[in-house]
Tab-separated table of N, CA and C in Angstrom:
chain	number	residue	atom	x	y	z
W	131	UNK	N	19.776	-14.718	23.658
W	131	UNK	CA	20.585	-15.903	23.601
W	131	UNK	C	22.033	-15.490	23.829
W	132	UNK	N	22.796	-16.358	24.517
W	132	UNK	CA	23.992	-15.742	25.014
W	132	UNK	C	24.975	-17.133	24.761
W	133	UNK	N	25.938	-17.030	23.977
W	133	UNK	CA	26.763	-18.042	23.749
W	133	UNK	C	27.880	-17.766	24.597
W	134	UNK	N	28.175	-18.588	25.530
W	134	UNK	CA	29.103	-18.314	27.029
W	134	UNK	C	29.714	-19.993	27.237
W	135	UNK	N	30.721	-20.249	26.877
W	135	UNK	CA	31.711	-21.495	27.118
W	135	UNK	C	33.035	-20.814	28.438
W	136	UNK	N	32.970	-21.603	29.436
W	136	UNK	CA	34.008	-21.742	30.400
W	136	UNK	C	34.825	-21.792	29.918
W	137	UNK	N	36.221	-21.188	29.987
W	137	UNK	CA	37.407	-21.701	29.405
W	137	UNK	C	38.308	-21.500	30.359
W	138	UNK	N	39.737	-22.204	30.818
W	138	UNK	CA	40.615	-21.994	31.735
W	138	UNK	C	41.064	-21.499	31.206
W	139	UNK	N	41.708	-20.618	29.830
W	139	UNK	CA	42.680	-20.333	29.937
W	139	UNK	C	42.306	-18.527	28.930
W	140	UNK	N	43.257	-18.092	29.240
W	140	UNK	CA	42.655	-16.109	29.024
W	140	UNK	C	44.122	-16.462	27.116
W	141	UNK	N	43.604	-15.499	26.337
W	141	UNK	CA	42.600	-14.676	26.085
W	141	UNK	C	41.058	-15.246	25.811
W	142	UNK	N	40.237	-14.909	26.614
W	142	UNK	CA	38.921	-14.845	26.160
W	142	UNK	C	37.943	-14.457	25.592
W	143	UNK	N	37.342	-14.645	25.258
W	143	UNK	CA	36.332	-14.037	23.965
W	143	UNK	C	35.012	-14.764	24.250
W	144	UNK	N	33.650	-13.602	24.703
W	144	UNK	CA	32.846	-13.942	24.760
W	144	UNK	C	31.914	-13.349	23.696
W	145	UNK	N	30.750	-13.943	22.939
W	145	UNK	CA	29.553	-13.463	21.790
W	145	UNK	C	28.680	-13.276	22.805
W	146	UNK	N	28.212	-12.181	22.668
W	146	UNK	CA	26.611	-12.342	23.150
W	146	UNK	C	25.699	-11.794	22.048
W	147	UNK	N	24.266	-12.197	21.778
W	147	UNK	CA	23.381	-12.470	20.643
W	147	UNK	C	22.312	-12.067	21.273
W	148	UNK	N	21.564	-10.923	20.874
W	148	UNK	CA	20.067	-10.944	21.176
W	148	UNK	C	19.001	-10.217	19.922
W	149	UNK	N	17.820	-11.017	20.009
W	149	UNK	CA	17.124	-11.095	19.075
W	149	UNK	C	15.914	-10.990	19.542
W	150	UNK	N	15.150	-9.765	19.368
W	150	UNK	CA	13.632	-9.869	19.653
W	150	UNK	C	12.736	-9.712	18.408
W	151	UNK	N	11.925	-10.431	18.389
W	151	UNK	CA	10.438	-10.403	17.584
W	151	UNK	C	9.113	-9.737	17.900
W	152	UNK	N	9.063	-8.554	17.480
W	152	UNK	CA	8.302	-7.964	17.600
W	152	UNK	C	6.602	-8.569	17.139
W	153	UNK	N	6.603	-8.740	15.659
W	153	UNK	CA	5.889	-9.139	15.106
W	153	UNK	C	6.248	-10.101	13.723
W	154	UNK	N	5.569	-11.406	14.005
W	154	UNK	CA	6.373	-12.306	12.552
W	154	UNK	C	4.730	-12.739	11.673
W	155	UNK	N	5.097	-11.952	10.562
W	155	UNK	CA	3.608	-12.337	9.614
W	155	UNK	C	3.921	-13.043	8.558
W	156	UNK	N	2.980	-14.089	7.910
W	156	UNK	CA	3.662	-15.152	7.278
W	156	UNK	C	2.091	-15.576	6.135
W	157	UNK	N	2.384	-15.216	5.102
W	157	UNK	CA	1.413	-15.633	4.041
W	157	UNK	C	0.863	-17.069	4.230
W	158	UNK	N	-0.272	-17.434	4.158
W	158	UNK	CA	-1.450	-18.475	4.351
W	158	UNK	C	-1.298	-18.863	2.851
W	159	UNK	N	-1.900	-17.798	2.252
W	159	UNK	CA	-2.453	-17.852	0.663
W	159	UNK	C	-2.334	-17.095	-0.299
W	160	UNK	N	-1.911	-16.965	-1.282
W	160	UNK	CA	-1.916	-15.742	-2.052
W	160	UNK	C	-3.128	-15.306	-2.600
W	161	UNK	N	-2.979	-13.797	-2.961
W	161	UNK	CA	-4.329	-13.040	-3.230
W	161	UNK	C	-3.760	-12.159	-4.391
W	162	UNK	N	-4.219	-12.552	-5.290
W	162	UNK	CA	-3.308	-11.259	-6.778
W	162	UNK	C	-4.364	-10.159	-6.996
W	163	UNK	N	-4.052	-9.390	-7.639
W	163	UNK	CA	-4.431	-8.315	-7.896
W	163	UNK	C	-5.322	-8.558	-9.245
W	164	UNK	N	-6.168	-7.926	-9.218
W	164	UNK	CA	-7.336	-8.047	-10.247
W	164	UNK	C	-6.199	-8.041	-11.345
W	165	UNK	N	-5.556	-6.014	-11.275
W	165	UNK	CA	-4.725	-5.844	-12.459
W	165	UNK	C	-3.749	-6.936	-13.021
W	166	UNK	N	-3.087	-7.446	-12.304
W	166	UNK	CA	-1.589	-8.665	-12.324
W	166	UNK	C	-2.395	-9.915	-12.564
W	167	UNK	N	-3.245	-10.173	-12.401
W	167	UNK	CA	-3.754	-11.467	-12.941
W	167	UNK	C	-4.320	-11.413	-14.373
W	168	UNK	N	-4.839	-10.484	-14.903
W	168	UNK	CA	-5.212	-10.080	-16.091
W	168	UNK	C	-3.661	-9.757	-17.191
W	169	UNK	N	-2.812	-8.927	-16.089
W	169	UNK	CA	-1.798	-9.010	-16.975
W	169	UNK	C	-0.803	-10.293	-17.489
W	170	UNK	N	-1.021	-11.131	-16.105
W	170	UNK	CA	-0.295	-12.515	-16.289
W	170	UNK	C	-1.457	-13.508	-17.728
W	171	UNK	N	-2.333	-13.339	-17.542
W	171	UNK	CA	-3.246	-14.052	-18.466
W	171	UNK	C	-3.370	-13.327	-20.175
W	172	UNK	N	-2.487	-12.130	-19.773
W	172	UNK	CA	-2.530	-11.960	-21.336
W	172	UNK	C	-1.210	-12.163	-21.858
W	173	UNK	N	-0.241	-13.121	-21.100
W	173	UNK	CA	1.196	-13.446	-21.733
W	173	UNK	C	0.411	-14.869	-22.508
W	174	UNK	N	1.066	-15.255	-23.600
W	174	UNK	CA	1.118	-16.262	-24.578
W	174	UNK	C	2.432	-16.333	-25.026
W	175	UNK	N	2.744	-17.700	-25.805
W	175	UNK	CA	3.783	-17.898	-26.330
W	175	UNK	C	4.240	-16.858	-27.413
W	176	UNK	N	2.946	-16.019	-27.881
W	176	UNK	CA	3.569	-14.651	-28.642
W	176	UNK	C	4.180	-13.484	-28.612
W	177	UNK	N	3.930	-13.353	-26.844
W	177	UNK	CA	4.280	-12.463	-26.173
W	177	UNK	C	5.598	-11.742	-26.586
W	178	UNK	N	5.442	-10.649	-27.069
W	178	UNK	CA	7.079	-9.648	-27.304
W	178	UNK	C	8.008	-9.395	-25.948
W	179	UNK	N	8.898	-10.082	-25.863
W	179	UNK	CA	9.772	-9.377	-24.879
W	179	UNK	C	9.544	-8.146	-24.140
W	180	UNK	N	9.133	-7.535	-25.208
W	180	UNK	CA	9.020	-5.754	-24.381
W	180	UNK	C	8.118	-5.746	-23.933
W	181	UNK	N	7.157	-6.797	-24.111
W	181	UNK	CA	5.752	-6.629	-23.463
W	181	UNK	C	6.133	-7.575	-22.040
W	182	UNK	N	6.887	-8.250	-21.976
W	182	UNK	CA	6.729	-8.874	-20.670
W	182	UNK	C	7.305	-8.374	-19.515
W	183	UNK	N	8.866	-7.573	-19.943
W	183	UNK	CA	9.494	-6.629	-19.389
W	183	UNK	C	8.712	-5.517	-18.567
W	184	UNK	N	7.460	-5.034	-19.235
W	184	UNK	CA	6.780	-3.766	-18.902
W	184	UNK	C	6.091	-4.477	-17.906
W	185	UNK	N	5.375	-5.492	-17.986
W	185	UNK	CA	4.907	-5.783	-16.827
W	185	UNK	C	6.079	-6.477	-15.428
W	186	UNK	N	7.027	-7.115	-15.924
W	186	UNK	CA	7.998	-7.061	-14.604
W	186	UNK	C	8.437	-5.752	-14.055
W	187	UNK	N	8.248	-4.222	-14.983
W	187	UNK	CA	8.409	-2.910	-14.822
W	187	UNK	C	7.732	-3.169	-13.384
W	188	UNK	N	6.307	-2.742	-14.534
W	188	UNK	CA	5.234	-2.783	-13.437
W	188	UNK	C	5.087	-3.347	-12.292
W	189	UNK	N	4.749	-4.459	-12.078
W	189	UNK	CA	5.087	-5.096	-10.891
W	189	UNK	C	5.854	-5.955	-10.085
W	190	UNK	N	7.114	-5.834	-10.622
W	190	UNK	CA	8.232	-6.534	-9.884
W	190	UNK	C	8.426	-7.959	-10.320
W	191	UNK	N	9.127	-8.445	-9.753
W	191	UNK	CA	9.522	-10.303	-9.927
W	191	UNK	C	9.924	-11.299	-8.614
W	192	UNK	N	9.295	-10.193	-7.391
W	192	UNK	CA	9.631	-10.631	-6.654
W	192	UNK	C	7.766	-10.694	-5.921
W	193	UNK	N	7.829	-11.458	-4.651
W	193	UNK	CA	6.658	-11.106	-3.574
W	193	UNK	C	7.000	-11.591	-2.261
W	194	UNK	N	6.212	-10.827	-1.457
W	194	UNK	CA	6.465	-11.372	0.195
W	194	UNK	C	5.823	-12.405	0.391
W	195	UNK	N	6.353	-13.306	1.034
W	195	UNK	CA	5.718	-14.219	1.523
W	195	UNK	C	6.048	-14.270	3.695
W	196	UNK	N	6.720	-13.740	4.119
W	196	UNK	CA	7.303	-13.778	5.126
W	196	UNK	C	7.803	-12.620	6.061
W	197	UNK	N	7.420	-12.066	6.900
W	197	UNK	CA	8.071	-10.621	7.424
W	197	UNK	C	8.110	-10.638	8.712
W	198	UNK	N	9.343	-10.430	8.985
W	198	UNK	CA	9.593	-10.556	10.508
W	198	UNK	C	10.010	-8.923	11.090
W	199	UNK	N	9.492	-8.741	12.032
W	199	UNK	CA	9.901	-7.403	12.350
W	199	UNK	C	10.221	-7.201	13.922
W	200	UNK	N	11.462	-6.646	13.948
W	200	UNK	CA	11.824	-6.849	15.283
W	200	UNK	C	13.385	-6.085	15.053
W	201	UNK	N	14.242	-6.530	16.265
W	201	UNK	CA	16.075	-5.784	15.999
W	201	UNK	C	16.130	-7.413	15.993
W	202	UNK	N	17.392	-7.122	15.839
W	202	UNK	CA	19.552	-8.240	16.198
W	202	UNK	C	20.777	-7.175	16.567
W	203	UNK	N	20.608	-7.845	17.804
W	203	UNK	CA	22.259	-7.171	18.108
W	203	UNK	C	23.029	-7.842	18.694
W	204	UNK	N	24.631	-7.664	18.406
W	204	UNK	CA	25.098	-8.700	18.770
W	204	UNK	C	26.731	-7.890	19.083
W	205	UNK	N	27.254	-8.477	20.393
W	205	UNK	CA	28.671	-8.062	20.821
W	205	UNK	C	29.820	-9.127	20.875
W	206	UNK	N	31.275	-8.762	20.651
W	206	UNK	CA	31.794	-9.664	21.289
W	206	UNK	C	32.847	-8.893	22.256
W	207	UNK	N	33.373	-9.681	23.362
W	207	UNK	CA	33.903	-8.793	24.157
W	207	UNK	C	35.353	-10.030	24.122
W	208	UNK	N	36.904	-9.173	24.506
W	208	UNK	CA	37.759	-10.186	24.246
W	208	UNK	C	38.280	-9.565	25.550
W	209	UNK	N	38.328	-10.795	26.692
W	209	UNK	CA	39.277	-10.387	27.687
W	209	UNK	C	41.092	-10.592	27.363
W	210	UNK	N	41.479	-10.245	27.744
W	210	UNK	CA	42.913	-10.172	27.353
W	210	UNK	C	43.596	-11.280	28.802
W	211	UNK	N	42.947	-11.053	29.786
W	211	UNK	CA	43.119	-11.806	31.453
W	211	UNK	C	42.221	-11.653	32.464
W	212	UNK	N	42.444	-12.481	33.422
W	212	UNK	CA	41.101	-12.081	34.310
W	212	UNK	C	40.910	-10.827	34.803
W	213	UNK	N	42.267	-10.231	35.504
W	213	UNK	CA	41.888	-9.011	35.568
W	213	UNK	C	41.079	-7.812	34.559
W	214	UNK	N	41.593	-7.722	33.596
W	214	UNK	CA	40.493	-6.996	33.030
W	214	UNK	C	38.900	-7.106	33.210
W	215	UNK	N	38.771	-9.038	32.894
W	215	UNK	CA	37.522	-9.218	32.675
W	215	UNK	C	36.387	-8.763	34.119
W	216	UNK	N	37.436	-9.094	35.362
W	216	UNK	CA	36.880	-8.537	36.801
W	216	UNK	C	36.480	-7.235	36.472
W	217	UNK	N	37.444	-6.295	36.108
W	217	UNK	CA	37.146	-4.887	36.271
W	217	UNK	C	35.993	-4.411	35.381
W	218	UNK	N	35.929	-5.124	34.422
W	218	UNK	CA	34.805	-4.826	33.695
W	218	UNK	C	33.406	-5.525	34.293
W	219	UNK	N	33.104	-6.382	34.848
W	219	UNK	CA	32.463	-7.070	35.594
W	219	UNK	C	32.114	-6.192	36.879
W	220	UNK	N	32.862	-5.089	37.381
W	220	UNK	CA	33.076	-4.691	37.854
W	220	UNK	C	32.104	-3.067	37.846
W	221	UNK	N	32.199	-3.071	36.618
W	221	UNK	CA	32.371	-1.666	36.013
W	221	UNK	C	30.597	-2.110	35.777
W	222	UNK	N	30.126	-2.815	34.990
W	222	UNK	CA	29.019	-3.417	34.917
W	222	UNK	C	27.928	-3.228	35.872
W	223	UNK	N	28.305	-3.582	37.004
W	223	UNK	CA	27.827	-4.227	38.151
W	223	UNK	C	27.069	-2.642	38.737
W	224	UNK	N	28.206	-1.230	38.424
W	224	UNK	CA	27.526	-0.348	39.134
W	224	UNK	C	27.047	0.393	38.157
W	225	UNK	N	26.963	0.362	36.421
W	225	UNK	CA	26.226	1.137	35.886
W	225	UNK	C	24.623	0.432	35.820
W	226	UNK	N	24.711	-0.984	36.076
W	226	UNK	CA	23.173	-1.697	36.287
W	226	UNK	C	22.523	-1.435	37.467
W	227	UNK	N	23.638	-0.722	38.358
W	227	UNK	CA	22.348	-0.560	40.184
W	227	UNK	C	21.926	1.114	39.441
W	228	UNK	N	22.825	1.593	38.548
W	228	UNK	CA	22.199	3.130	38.427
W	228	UNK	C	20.837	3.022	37.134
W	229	UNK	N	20.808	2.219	36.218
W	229	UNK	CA	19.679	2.051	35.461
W	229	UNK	C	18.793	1.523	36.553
């Protein structure tokens, strides 16, 4: 994705944005753990603090539900006048015939 607005007048400043997705996996349903469901079922309103703590020890307070895997990269380039922006345009033009 490339955010690019015309402008007449220099200094310019262009963003460019790119973002690929490799792989995006995304929870349906949850599935607990024999252990963590047994431990969640033995909290009661009697439950000691220290006992509930050990199990957020244990297994966290957080879970995935969502994972995207892939990059983001992102530039901005600031022409100062056209000339520059030519020469760089310029400059561009012959390191892309050598890739």
């Amino acid at each position: 994705m490339v955010n690019y607005s015309e402008v007449s007048g220099y200094p310019l400043v262009q963003h460019w944005s790119l973002r690929s997705v490799l792989y995006h996996v995304k929870l349906n349903q949850w599935v607990l753990s024999q252990a963590f469901s047994s431990a969640i079922h033995s909290l009661d309103g009697a439950t000691q603090r220290s006992d509930f703590a050990s199990i957020l020890r244990e297994f966290g307070n957080h879970y995935v539900q969502e994972a995207v895997y892939g990059f983001q990269e992102s530039c901005t380039i600031w022409y100062p006048n056209k000339q520059v922006q030519r020469q760089l345009w310029l400059e561009y033009q012959d390191i892309s015939k050598v890739i």
